[in-house]
Amino acid sequence: MSDDPSRPAPPGRRGRVTLVDVAREAGCSVSLASIVFRDAPGASEATRERVRAAAKRIGYRPDSRAAGLRRANSGLIGVTYDVRQPFHAGIIECLYQAADERRDIALALGATYPGRDDSRAAEALLRERCEALIMLGPQIRTRAIAALAAEVPVVVVARKVRAPGADQVRVDDSGGLALVIEHLIALGHRAITHVDGGGAPGTKARRRGYLKAMRAHGLEEFIDVIPGGHTGDAGVSAGRALLGRGSLPTAVAAFNDISAIGLSTWLGISQLGIPGDISVTGFDDAPEAASAIVPLTTVSQNLQLMTRTALDRAVDRARDRCLPGEHIIVPRLITRTSTGPPR
Amino acid sequence: MSDDPSRPAPPGRRGRVTLVDVAREAGCSVSLASIVFRDAPGASEATRERVRAAAKRIGYRPDSRAAGLRRANSGLIGVTYDVRQPFHAGIIECLYQAADERRDIALALGATYPGRDDSRAAEALLRERCEALIMLGPQIRTRAIAALAAEVPVVVVARKVRAPGADQVRVDDSGGLALVIEHLIALGHRAITHVDGGGAPGTKARRRGYLKAMRAHGLEEFIDVIPGGHTGDAGVSAGRALLGRGSLPTAVAAFNDISAIGLSTWLGISQLGIPGDISVTGFDDAPEAASAIVPLTTVSQNLQLMTRTALDRAVDRARDRCLPGEHIIVPRLITRTSTGPPR
DNA sequence: CTGTTAGCGCATTCAG
DNA sequence: CTGAATGCGCTAACAG
């Protein structure tokens, strides 16, 4: 408590509790206290307890900025995602779970929305000195991603992008869509329409899966793709378009769950029974798919595996400088009650 | 200490470009370079240009951790929010917009979901040394919020909480619900049912607004509250419950938009016309409300004002140590096509 | 406008 | 296990 009045007011003692205070309170050296909070070897269990108790007593909280500044690696992994995308929310949850399993990793979120693109979000994250970037379905152009990948390890999730230097982790979109088509065909369907993603990441691959599966079963003449999108609105519009035409297919494979639910809603309102009159399928296995009015047959991306892979890649690339690669997650068919034999 | 001056400044000895490198490249002092990046007064426009050009040339990016470590205030405002809540996503967007208008403020997001509560999220944020915390509809108990508020300025948004020391910014929930009831009554409705929020923040106040408005118009005998929730599923369940009873009301005021949309969907599938057979209202003016199959009459919380207020309060309290207060946003009725005269 | 200096809170030596 | 010393990248205060 002996402030030296001769010197200009030291801005240090502003009431902030630091590691020094903890060490003094616990009666040990700062190095030891540091070891305890880093979970590093070199302290007995007894001292660990003592130090932690002291910290709690005086209200100490580690300063992760200072720690990151000092160590070579900040332990921060940046994640850019679309704040409006429910599917991204699910991935964020899984990423947190994966990160919580490692004591040394923290996540920094960078939200994206129509007025703030992935580049902006990434820039803010990099100023915080993230070691690596995980980008969920980035909407910026490939060369912008490549530019980022040149500066920092980048892992692109849920979008196919040929950016050299960026890892890719995504489901086999083509194979996933083929899965539901095979399922519908096995049920006896032939007139199967695909409502596409209208430009959302994965649109082309899923459409390719549809075409491939139809052709593989000699159903070329039934091939029917109508424009859609990844939102519920897009599904509603597609439903409207579908009903506006002369004949109805016996099944519709939508681009994703949200769109499939919008579509189902419109069909339901138009007094069509699902799956009695028409079968509907989605993609993603979003939480909404299971709890929809008609639980949706869909394709699971195995988020656990996907996020774990993404995080591991991000950390490994940041630490060991290993080479970027492509990681394709095998999709799985989830059968629910929105599909049945044709009418 | 004699680096080869002929070669373009190598990316630092440790591979990272710092302010020192920029200063050397621009041929000026570090202080000047610092001034430029902080947008602080004390440099001519010419030098600013020169320094920025040099920075770009060698690929410099400010280190916000180091800056925050040094200055008294980190400039970081932490935001905890429910990653599954579309309504929160809208607030996040507005917060970013508000933060972007101030050069000195950055947002740090802390996601919340069933396995990770607001306390966990806040803890992580505080380790990053946020100056203040904005909590969106926190689900933790009041005393946990109070505990946080004792350590750092806390602004609670969209939840009424009597935690001493925490600011509150929220819409007048009671008045908002009353607004739609008045609107329905003016249209000629008398049998108006309220589907409540089932415990979500704001449930009680909105129900109170319903009761007050009904009583104010002598409609005690028509008072009818059924349990609901804030999700689409809850709306669907409420619709099912409603139709399972003998008689139908002529209008339903739901707790929020998402629930109202679920409700509408179920009513639509049950071949009831909206608003022909029954009027439906929501709350929040979420993006989904405008683009629903039947555009929803709802209550706007004026997010712009709400978020600006929240951010200003957070910053002011962190900087000037002013006292916490309560800030009630006046709600506004948004009339769309989901309401009409009774059948 | 410049250059110098002194830390912010912490991790990491290194010799005891 | 201790104690002291060094510096991460930056801001701020100061005298030129």
XYZ file of C-alpha atoms (C1' of nucleotides) in Angstrom:
718
model
C 0.000 0.000 0.000
C 2.985 2.339 -0.095
C 2.404 4.477 -3.120
C 5.367 6.574 -4.023
C 3.923 10.072 -4.322
C 6.988 11.385 -6.110
C 6.282 9.377 -9.232
C 3.400 10.141 -11.584
C 0.314 8.197 -10.548
C 1.066 4.604 -11.519
C -1.833 3.469 -13.659
C -1.008 -0.047 -12.607
C -2.830 -0.380 -9.288
C -6.236 0.216 -10.802
C -7.787 -2.496 -8.748
C -7.188 -5.195 -11.291
C -6.204 -8.500 -9.788
C -3.187 -10.031 -11.523
C -1.158 -13.158 -11.257
C 1.250 -11.301 -8.994
C -1.537 -10.743 -6.486
C -2.473 -14.394 -6.594
C 1.107 -15.443 -5.984
C 1.398 -13.140 -3.035
C -1.917 -14.318 -1.600
C -0.926 -17.953 -2.035
C 2.561 -17.320 -0.777
C 4.311 -18.700 -3.805
C 6.159 -17.477 -6.848
C 4.491 -16.031 -9.914
C 5.966 -18.760 -12.075
C 4.298 -21.391 -9.963
C 0.958 -19.641 -10.139
C 1.361 -19.393 -13.879
C 2.035 -23.113 -14.080
C -1.133 -23.824 -12.160
C -3.377 -21.789 -14.422
C -1.856 -23.230 -17.547
C -2.326 -26.767 -16.243
C 1.360 -27.218 -16.958
C 3.483 -29.838 -15.202
C 5.671 -28.702 -12.332
C 3.392 -28.222 -9.357
C 2.091 -30.603 -6.727
C -1.619 -31.174 -6.391
C -1.523 -29.525 -2.984
C -0.089 -26.274 -4.305
C -2.496 -26.289 -7.203
C -5.324 -26.365 -4.727
C -3.752 -23.647 -2.637
C -3.189 -21.360 -5.603
C -6.672 -21.876 -6.980
C -8.186 -21.172 -3.592
C -6.174 -17.980 -3.291
C -7.288 -16.916 -6.755
C -10.899 -17.490 -5.921
C -10.543 -15.578 -2.672
C -9.268 -12.411 -4.303
C -11.313 -12.754 -7.486
C -8.624 -13.449 -10.029
C -9.447 -14.123 -13.644
C -6.717 -14.988 -16.160
C -6.157 -12.412 -18.890
C -6.238 -14.382 -22.115
C -5.063 -11.415 -24.170
C -1.921 -11.020 -22.140
C -1.333 -14.750 -22.205
C -1.798 -14.892 -25.950
C 0.451 -11.914 -26.449
C 3.253 -13.608 -24.644
C 3.013 -17.118 -25.965
C 3.677 -17.882 -29.573
C 0.165 -19.144 -30.218
C -2.920 -17.337 -29.025
C -5.043 -20.464 -28.734
C -7.796 -18.581 -30.506
C -9.622 -20.102 -33.436
C -11.791 -17.688 -35.389
C -15.114 -18.807 -36.816
C -17.025 -16.845 -39.427
C -20.659 -17.792 -39.860
C -23.988 -16.475 -41.062
C -25.913 -15.323 -38.049
C -29.200 -15.883 -39.924
C -28.484 -19.507 -40.811
C -29.978 -22.005 -38.375
C -27.749 -24.672 -39.871
C -24.699 -22.659 -38.881
C -26.011 -22.354 -35.351
C -25.916 -26.131 -35.080
C -22.336 -26.198 -36.256
C -21.358 -23.488 -33.790
C -22.758 -25.579 -30.962
C -20.753 -28.595 -32.026
C -17.622 -26.518 -32.437
C -17.964 -25.242 -28.889
C -18.329 -28.792 -27.662
C -15.232 -29.856 -29.536
C -13.294 -26.817 -28.299
C -14.345 -27.414 -24.702
C -12.642 -30.773 -24.803
C -9.315 -29.086 -25.315
C -8.101 -26.894 -22.509
C -5.909 -24.888 -24.848
C -8.431 -23.742 -27.432
C -10.948 -20.915 -27.420
C -13.354 -19.862 -30.128
C -13.828 -16.334 -31.422
C -17.033 -15.773 -33.338
C -17.296 -13.465 -36.325
C -20.858 -12.948 -37.479
C -21.823 -12.418 -41.075
C -25.038 -10.926 -42.470
C -26.092 -9.093 -45.628
C -24.255 -5.924 -44.604
C -21.093 -7.608 -43.310
C -19.353 -10.242 -45.390
C -16.866 -12.935 -44.460
C -13.902 -10.755 -45.321
C -14.971 -8.095 -42.851
C -15.601 -10.681 -40.177
C -12.277 -12.399 -40.865
C -10.410 -9.122 -40.724
C -11.765 -8.343 -37.261
C -10.897 -11.864 -36.125
C -7.341 -11.608 -37.431
C -6.808 -8.375 -35.535
C -7.495 -10.431 -32.452
C -4.680 -12.676 -33.654
C -6.549 -15.886 -34.290
C -4.250 -18.737 -35.138
C -6.617 -20.099 -37.736
C -9.949 -19.423 -39.340
C -12.896 -21.763 -39.749
C -15.309 -20.367 -42.306
C -18.841 -21.741 -42.460
C -20.320 -21.640 -45.941
C -18.452 -18.465 -46.875
C -20.210 -16.387 -49.507
C -17.214 -14.369 -50.632
C -15.474 -15.202 -53.846
C -12.808 -17.831 -54.061
C -9.936 -15.442 -54.531
C -10.872 -13.581 -51.343
C -10.684 -16.876 -49.509
C -7.370 -17.656 -51.149
C -6.046 -14.286 -50.017
C -6.953 -15.097 -46.433
C -5.519 -18.600 -46.749
C -2.208 -17.068 -47.740
C -1.992 -15.305 -44.396
C -3.463 -17.798 -41.979
C -4.629 -21.419 -41.974
C -8.186 -21.457 -43.302
C -10.651 -24.319 -43.050
C -13.718 -23.951 -45.230
C -16.735 -25.881 -43.982
C -19.850 -26.718 -45.973
C -18.771 -25.149 -49.196
C -16.760 -26.508 -52.040
C -14.090 -24.049 -52.994
C -10.995 -24.501 -55.039
C -8.892 -22.051 -53.077
C -5.320 -23.279 -52.908
C -4.123 -23.387 -49.340
C -7.516 -23.763 -47.730
C -8.674 -26.955 -46.068
C -12.108 -28.203 -46.940
C -14.463 -30.099 -44.699
C -17.836 -30.901 -46.158
C -20.351 -33.607 -46.643
C -20.547 -35.491 -49.920
C -23.397 -33.339 -51.218
C -23.829 -35.286 -54.397
C -23.857 -38.624 -52.624
C -26.232 -37.291 -49.985
C -28.838 -36.205 -52.473
C -28.424 -39.519 -54.295
C -29.188 -41.222 -50.996
C -32.670 -39.751 -50.723
C -33.377 -40.382 -54.400
C -32.424 -44.050 -54.006
C -34.678 -44.185 -50.956
C -37.607 -42.711 -52.895
C -37.024 -45.010 -55.833
C -36.940 -47.985 -53.485
C -40.332 -46.863 -52.189
C -41.619 -47.035 -55.749
C -41.384 -43.419 -56.847
C -40.437 -42.474 -60.371
C -41.698 -38.935 -60.846
C -39.315 -37.202 -58.455
C -38.765 -33.469 -58.675
C -35.734 -31.695 -57.262
C -36.074 -28.175 -55.852
C -32.552 -26.799 -56.011
C -30.636 -24.410 -53.784
C -30.692 -21.450 -56.127
C -27.017 -20.657 -55.727
C -26.465 -21.500 -52.071
C -23.233 -23.416 -51.386
C -23.746 -27.019 -52.439
C -26.479 -26.344 -54.979
C -24.601 -27.727 -57.939
C -23.311 -30.834 -56.198
C -26.701 -31.799 -54.814
C -28.306 -31.297 -58.204
C -25.599 -33.482 -59.702
C -26.422 -36.180 -57.163
C -30.058 -35.996 -58.157
C -29.284 -36.275 -61.864
C -26.857 -39.110 -61.339
C -29.237 -41.176 -59.260
C -32.137 -40.632 -61.651
C -30.027 -41.630 -64.630
C -28.603 -44.614 -62.821
C -32.141 -45.965 -62.569
C -33.166 -45.131 -66.095
C -35.488 -42.347 -65.001
C -34.137 -39.740 -67.433
C -37.605 -38.884 -68.652
C -38.742 -37.968 -65.134
C -35.883 -35.602 -64.472
C -37.342 -32.321 -63.262
C -35.419 -29.584 -61.519
C -37.091 -26.381 -60.406
C -35.316 -23.342 -58.992
C -35.399 -22.917 -55.235
C -33.176 -21.604 -52.480
C -32.056 -22.363 -48.936
C -34.779 -20.436 -47.082
C -38.260 -21.322 -45.981
C -39.607 -18.692 -48.338
C -37.892 -20.379 -51.251
C -39.638 -23.605 -50.300
C -43.004 -21.896 -50.203
C -42.386 -20.356 -53.624
C -41.351 -23.711 -55.026
C -44.530 -25.248 -53.642
C -46.566 -22.551 -55.279
C -44.748 -23.076 -58.573
C -45.201 -26.817 -58.344
C -48.943 -26.576 -57.816
C -49.233 -24.015 -60.566
C -48.200 -26.578 -63.124
C -50.399 -29.209 -64.678
C -49.240 -32.415 -63.052
C -47.667 -33.164 -59.714
C -44.740 -35.477 -59.090
C -45.151 -38.167 -56.446
C -42.112 -36.971 -54.537
C -40.034 -33.837 -54.093
C -36.431 -33.774 -52.921
C -35.681 -30.299 -51.597
C -32.282 -28.652 -51.308
C -32.370 -28.531 -47.520
C -34.628 -28.941 -44.504
C -35.683 -25.334 -44.152
C -36.764 -25.185 -47.753
C -38.460 -28.592 -47.450
C -40.426 -27.382 -44.453
C -41.593 -24.281 -46.313
C -42.572 -26.509 -49.189
C -44.428 -28.940 -46.912
C -46.266 -26.103 -45.273
C -47.518 -24.858 -48.604
C -48.502 -28.332 -49.734
C -50.284 -28.911 -46.433
C -52.221 -25.697 -46.741
C -53.146 -26.760 -50.258
C -54.680 -29.849 -48.722
C -52.153 -32.329 -49.947
C -51.256 -35.077 -47.528
C -47.634 -35.906 -46.786
C -46.652 -38.574 -47.584
C -50.107 -39.733 -48.711
C -50.314 -37.504 -51.758
C -46.696 -36.556 -52.066
C -43.415 -37.419 -50.354
C -40.961 -34.714 -49.336
C -37.291 -34.905 -48.332
C -34.814 -32.408 -46.929
C -31.088 -32.174 -46.273
C -28.938 -31.275 -43.225
C -30.961 -32.935 -40.455
C -31.512 -29.573 -38.811
C -33.311 -29.608 -35.447
C -36.398 -28.313 -37.255
C -36.497 -31.434 -39.416
C -37.249 -33.735 -36.515
C -39.834 -31.467 -34.923
C -41.622 -30.403 -38.093
C -45.352 -31.030 -38.321
C -44.508 -33.935 -40.570
C -41.106 -35.171 -39.383
C -38.809 -34.957 -42.351
C -36.828 -37.689 -44.053
C -33.467 -36.074 -44.580
C -29.700 -36.471 -44.881
C -27.463 -36.083 -41.854
C -24.123 -34.387 -42.301
C -22.746 -35.884 -39.089
C -21.993 -32.553 -37.482
C -19.988 -34.104 -34.664
C -17.475 -35.559 -37.043
C -17.516 -32.556 -39.310
C -16.825 -30.023 -36.579
C -14.254 -32.178 -34.862
C -12.440 -32.582 -38.134
C -12.617 -28.871 -38.857
C -11.279 -27.905 -35.456
C -8.513 -30.491 -35.536
C -7.435 -29.335 -38.953
C -7.444 -25.706 -37.876
C -5.325 -26.399 -34.822
C -2.964 -28.803 -36.563
C -2.342 -26.464 -39.421
C -1.730 -23.578 -37.059
C 0.693 -25.568 -34.943
C 2.414 -28.101 -37.113
C 2.205 -26.419 -40.459
C 0.860 -29.549 -42.095
C -0.594 -29.357 -45.561
C -4.169 -28.405 -46.354
C -6.463 -31.129 -47.599
C -9.973 -32.087 -48.498
C -12.150 -33.935 -46.007
C -15.366 -35.420 -47.225
C -17.894 -36.521 -44.632
C -20.024 -39.501 -45.558
C -23.725 -38.583 -45.386
C -26.355 -40.738 -43.747
C -30.018 -41.159 -44.593
C -32.452 -40.327 -41.786
C -35.829 -41.881 -42.485
C -38.848 -40.196 -40.964
C -42.509 -39.982 -41.855
C -42.439 -37.481 -44.713
C -41.751 -40.232 -47.208
C -43.864 -43.216 -48.165
C -45.015 -45.187 -51.189
C -46.400 -43.145 -54.098
C -50.135 -42.489 -54.298
C 21.843 -5.149 -35.010
C 22.556 -4.285 -38.626
C 19.784 -5.626 -40.752
C 20.383 -5.481 -44.436
C 18.739 -2.184 -45.367
C 18.718 -2.903 -49.074
C 16.173 -5.672 -48.826
C 12.504 -4.883 -48.339
C 11.866 -5.156 -44.608
C 11.656 -8.878 -43.904
C 8.522 -9.948 -42.063
C 10.074 -9.323 -38.673
C 12.520 -11.615 -36.985
C 9.663 -13.605 -35.574
C 7.677 -13.704 -38.770
C 5.192 -11.106 -37.669
C 4.860 -7.589 -38.980
C 4.662 -5.051 -36.184
C 4.235 -1.344 -35.864
C 8.001 -1.015 -35.676
C 8.302 -2.519 -39.134
C 5.709 -0.121 -40.471
C 7.503 2.858 -38.977
C 10.780 1.758 -40.505
C 9.149 1.156 -43.871
C 7.430 4.549 -43.798
C 10.526 6.264 -42.449
C 8.842 7.670 -39.390
C 8.622 7.084 -35.677
C 6.545 4.367 -34.059
C 4.525 6.943 -32.187
C 3.465 8.555 -35.414
C 2.495 5.249 -36.918
C 0.521 4.458 -33.787
C -1.281 7.770 -34.061
C -2.246 7.002 -37.617
C -3.770 3.623 -36.815
C -5.644 4.956 -33.845
C -7.056 7.815 -35.924
C -5.709 10.087 -33.239
C -4.897 13.752 -33.879
C -1.277 14.690 -34.449
C -0.423 13.636 -37.974
C -0.823 15.385 -41.303
C -3.001 13.829 -43.966
C 0.112 13.272 -46.081
C 1.867 11.197 -43.454
C -1.264 9.247 -42.750
C -1.339 8.263 -46.384
C 2.326 7.407 -46.378
C 2.071 5.258 -43.264
C -1.005 3.441 -44.479
C 0.660 2.744 -47.799
C 3.724 1.359 -46.047
C 1.535 -0.833 -43.872
C -0.276 -2.211 -46.853
C 2.974 -2.874 -48.641
C 4.402 -5.041 -45.897
C 1.082 -6.543 -44.835
C 0.637 -5.032 -41.415
C -2.436 -5.680 -39.312
C -2.930 -3.975 -35.934
C -2.889 -6.289 -32.924
C -5.988 -5.422 -30.953
C -4.947 -7.594 -28.012
C -1.722 -5.720 -27.512
C -3.505 -2.416 -27.943
C -6.140 -3.380 -25.402
C -3.516 -4.605 -23.000
C -1.779 -1.305 -23.026
C -4.655 1.132 -22.977
C -6.904 1.416 -19.957
C -9.971 0.246 -21.854
C -9.941 -2.676 -24.198
C -12.684 -1.319 -26.415
C -14.283 -4.741 -26.341
C -17.943 -5.161 -25.553
C -19.017 -8.732 -24.882
C -22.397 -9.974 -26.059
C -23.988 -13.167 -24.818
C -26.850 -14.502 -26.905
C -28.753 -17.653 -27.734
C -27.371 -18.982 -30.972
C -30.684 -20.743 -31.672
C -32.818 -17.629 -31.323
C -33.555 -15.909 -34.637
C -34.672 -12.863 -32.718
C -31.234 -12.578 -31.154
C -29.659 -12.790 -34.585
C -31.526 -9.635 -35.565
C -30.239 -7.861 -32.480
C -26.683 -8.975 -33.187
C -26.904 -7.455 -36.643
C -28.085 -4.149 -35.261
C -25.404 -4.190 -32.578
C -22.726 -4.630 -35.220
C -24.148 -1.699 -37.133
C -24.127 0.443 -34.036
C -20.595 -0.655 -33.158
C -19.333 0.034 -36.663
C -20.289 3.662 -36.260
C -17.776 4.008 -33.456
C -14.163 3.517 -34.377
C -13.246 2.593 -30.835
C -15.629 -0.269 -30.168
C -15.472 -3.926 -31.125
C -17.907 -6.703 -30.306
C -17.003 -10.089 -28.858
C -19.686 -12.728 -29.233
C -20.383 -15.381 -26.633
C -22.851 -17.997 -27.805
C -25.292 -19.728 -25.543
C -27.154 -22.995 -26.115
C -28.685 -25.742 -23.979
C -25.267 -27.061 -22.962
C -23.613 -23.696 -22.350
C -25.327 -21.046 -20.279
C -24.828 -17.303 -20.056
C -22.457 -17.625 -17.110
C -20.097 -19.828 -19.096
C -20.242 -17.511 -22.063
C -19.719 -14.451 -19.881
C -16.758 -16.044 -18.149
C -14.993 -16.640 -21.452
C -15.738 -13.086 -22.528
C -14.391 -11.620 -19.318
C -11.139 -13.505 -19.738
C -10.791 -11.536 -22.941
C -11.170 -8.438 -20.779
C -14.396 -7.041 -22.130
C -15.185 -3.658 -20.689
C -18.863 -4.435 -20.444
C -21.357 -7.177 -21.108
C -24.561 -7.009 -23.099
C -26.720 -10.006 -22.334
C -29.588 -10.872 -24.659
C -32.500 -12.523 -22.874
C -30.241 -14.269 -20.353
C -31.701 -17.470 -18.969
C -29.580 -17.690 -15.845
C -31.021 -16.735 -12.511
C -31.081 -13.197 -11.280
C -28.411 -13.641 -8.678
C -25.974 -14.978 -11.269
C -26.559 -11.820 -13.257
C -26.103 -9.726 -10.151
C -22.812 -11.476 -9.481
C -21.588 -10.530 -12.940
C -22.889 -7.005 -12.572
C -20.772 -6.620 -9.466
C -17.632 -7.219 -11.507
C -18.372 -5.477 -14.776
C -21.038 -3.211 -16.274
C -23.890 -5.422 -17.444
C -26.710 -4.419 -19.760
C -29.578 -6.873 -19.893
C -31.583 -6.708 -23.096
C -35.029 -8.181 -23.664
C -35.536 -9.538 -20.205
C -36.879 -7.948 -17.095
C -34.581 -8.672 -14.230
C -34.325 -7.025 -10.866
C -30.592 -7.432 -10.527
C -29.136 -4.454 -8.749
C -26.337 -2.938 -10.760
C -27.485 -4.151 -14.152
C -28.881 -1.862 -16.808
C -32.048 -2.941 -18.500
C -33.058 -2.225 -22.060
C -36.295 -3.755 -23.193
C -39.507 -3.058 -24.944
C -42.652 -2.373 -22.977
C -43.865 -5.954 -23.275
C -47.133 -5.334 -21.529
C -47.906 -2.266 -23.621
C -46.912 -4.087 -26.790
C -49.295 -6.949 -26.262
C -52.005 -4.451 -25.316
C -51.360 -2.778 -28.664
C -52.362 -5.836 -30.684
C -55.343 -6.512 -28.456
C -56.582 -2.955 -28.959
C -56.089 -3.433 -32.681
C -58.113 -6.646 -32.679
C -60.851 -5.113 -30.574
C -61.023 -2.161 -32.939
C -61.536 -4.650 -35.769
C -64.537 -5.997 -33.878
C -63.048 -9.029 -32.128
C -64.163 -10.020 -28.678
C -63.193 -13.673 -28.324
C -59.435 -13.229 -28.318
C -57.181 -15.980 -27.019
C -53.608 -15.431 -25.840
C -51.003 -18.133 -26.379
C -48.336 -17.328 -23.818
C -44.570 -17.717 -23.822
C -44.411 -20.615 -21.426
C -41.646 -19.138 -19.322
C -39.583 -17.377 -21.948
C -38.390 -13.893 -20.920
C -41.319 -11.505 -21.194
C -44.031 -14.114 -20.782
C -45.542 -12.607 -17.681
C -45.473 -9.012 -18.872
C -47.079 -9.822 -22.207
C -49.779 -11.830 -20.512
C -50.369 -8.913 -18.184
C -50.783 -6.636 -21.189
C -53.345 -9.019 -22.623
C -55.306 -9.167 -19.389
C -55.190 -5.426 -18.914
C -56.403 -4.652 -22.401
C -59.201 -7.206 -22.217
C -60.391 -5.877 -18.881
C -60.125 -2.292 -20.018
C -62.712 -3.112 -22.660
C -64.993 -5.103 -20.420
C -64.089 -8.386 -22.062
C -63.364 -10.284 -18.843
C -65.606 -13.155 -19.850
C -63.599 -13.742 -23.032
C -60.261 -13.917 -21.303
C -58.545 -17.109 -22.395
C -54.858 -17.869 -21.967
C -53.368 -21.140 -23.150
C -49.816 -22.303 -22.483
C -47.336 -21.883 -25.314
C -43.672 -21.100 -25.776
C -41.298 -19.120 -27.945
C -40.646 -21.758 -30.608
C -42.439 -22.745 -33.774
C -43.195 -26.113 -32.235
C -44.924 -24.440 -29.327
C -47.104 -22.595 -31.813
C -48.017 -25.814 -33.568
C -48.912 -27.458 -30.261
C -51.021 -24.483 -29.278
C -52.854 -24.699 -32.610
C -53.524 -28.348 -32.026
C -54.777 -27.639 -28.509
C -56.968 -24.828 -29.768
C -58.628 -26.983 -32.410
C -59.069 -29.800 -29.932
C -61.454 -27.694 -27.909
C -65.096 -27.118 -28.635
C -65.229 -23.546 -29.835
C -62.706 -21.358 -31.606
C -61.930 -17.752 -30.769
C -62.045 -15.247 -33.613
C -58.486 -14.125 -32.952
C -55.298 -15.399 -31.354
C -52.507 -13.197 -30.022
C -49.369 -15.291 -29.836
C -46.355 -14.682 -27.616
C -44.029 -14.019 -30.536
C -43.690 -14.265 -34.317
C -42.087 -17.682 -34.461
C -44.809 -19.185 -32.332
C -47.474 -17.310 -34.335
C -46.090 -18.723 -37.558
C -46.164 -22.269 -36.193
C -49.710 -21.640 -35.076
C -50.713 -20.212 -38.459
C -49.203 -23.161 -40.225
C -51.247 -25.573 -38.195
C -54.433 -23.560 -38.666
C -53.741 -23.356 -42.391
C -53.267 -27.088 -42.672
C -56.516 -27.512 -40.771
C -58.163 -25.534 -43.535
C -58.835 -22.399 -41.582
C -58.366 -19.166 -43.491
C -56.307 -16.349 -42.007
C -57.734 -13.837 -41.363
C -61.024 -15.034 -42.867
C -61.742 -17.605 -40.194
C -59.363 -16.448 -37.535
C -56.927 -13.574 -37.043
C -53.415 -14.173 -35.736
C -50.837 -11.776 -34.296
C -47.191 -12.094 -33.313
C -44.586 -10.073 -31.483
C -40.995 -8.955 -32.309
C -41.356 -8.138 -36.007
C -38.814 -10.795 -36.888
C -37.797 -11.045 -40.556
C -39.933 -14.180 -40.775
C -43.037 -12.193 -39.853
C -42.961 -10.133 -43.031
C -42.197 -13.052 -45.327
C -44.568 -15.582 -43.791
C -47.169 -17.179 -46.039
C -49.674 -14.856 -44.420
C -47.691 -11.720 -43.500
C -48.078 -11.260 -39.799
C -49.512 -8.347 -37.875
C -47.020 -7.887 -35.068
C -45.303 -5.558 -32.635
C -41.967 -3.978 -33.486
C -39.430 -3.563 -30.726
C -37.528 -0.898 -32.647
C -34.290 -2.811 -32.705
C -32.278 0.138 -33.963
C -33.105 2.197 -30.915
C -32.861 -0.743 -28.575
C -29.403 -1.814 -29.679
C -28.086 1.712 -29.869
C -29.278 2.330 -26.359
C -27.782 -0.910 -25.121
C -24.398 -0.217 -26.682
C -24.317 3.376 -25.487
C -25.160 2.294 -21.983
C -22.506 -0.402 -22.022
C -19.816 1.993 -23.189
C -20.877 4.848 -20.938
C -20.985 2.687 -17.875
C -17.592 1.220 -18.677
C -16.042 4.623 -19.252
C -17.781 7.142 -17.056
C -18.995 4.951 -14.273
C -22.481 6.353 -14.522
C -25.309 4.633 -12.726
C -27.306 1.736 -14.138
C -30.873 2.396 -15.171
C -33.916 1.033 -16.859
C -34.666 1.852 -20.476
C -38.063 1.020 -21.824
C -38.504 1.065 -25.581
C -41.906 2.087 -26.842
C -43.390 -0.659 -29.041
C -45.062 -0.022 -32.358
C -47.899 -1.902 -34.043
C -47.110 -3.304 -37.477
C -50.299 -4.074 -39.352
C -50.152 -6.766 -42.001
C -52.654 -9.164 -43.490
C -52.973 -11.761 -40.740
C -55.629 -9.691 -39.009
C -59.079 -8.679 -40.223
C -62.651 -8.381 -39.032
C -64.077 -11.419 -37.221
C -65.966 -14.058 -39.209
C 5.770 16.366 -35.972
C 10.017 12.937 -33.883
C 12.344 9.766 -30.759
C 12.592 7.783 -26.279
C 10.869 5.545 -22.479
C 7.955 2.941 -19.530
C 4.897 -0.302 -18.750
C -0.034 -3.382 -19.664
C -0.318 -8.983 -17.597
C 1.561 -12.753 -18.671
C 4.926 -16.891 -20.115
C 9.337 -18.386 -20.234
C 13.812 -18.934 -19.460
C 17.661 -19.784 -16.011
C 20.205 -20.240 -12.041
C 19.500 -21.261 -7.444
C 9.856 -25.535 -6.401
C 11.701 -19.950 -6.152
C 13.002 -15.341 -7.785
C 14.550 -12.360 -11.114
C 14.790 -10.945 -15.622
C 13.171 -10.448 -20.411
C 9.943 -9.242 -23.950
C 5.267 -10.117 -26.675
C 3.107 -5.462 -29.666
C 1.324 -1.658 -28.471
C -0.089 3.176 -26.214
C 0.959 7.257 -23.806
C 3.638 10.664 -21.837
C 7.361 13.456 -22.560
C 11.053 16.506 -24.172
C 12.942 17.849 -28.270
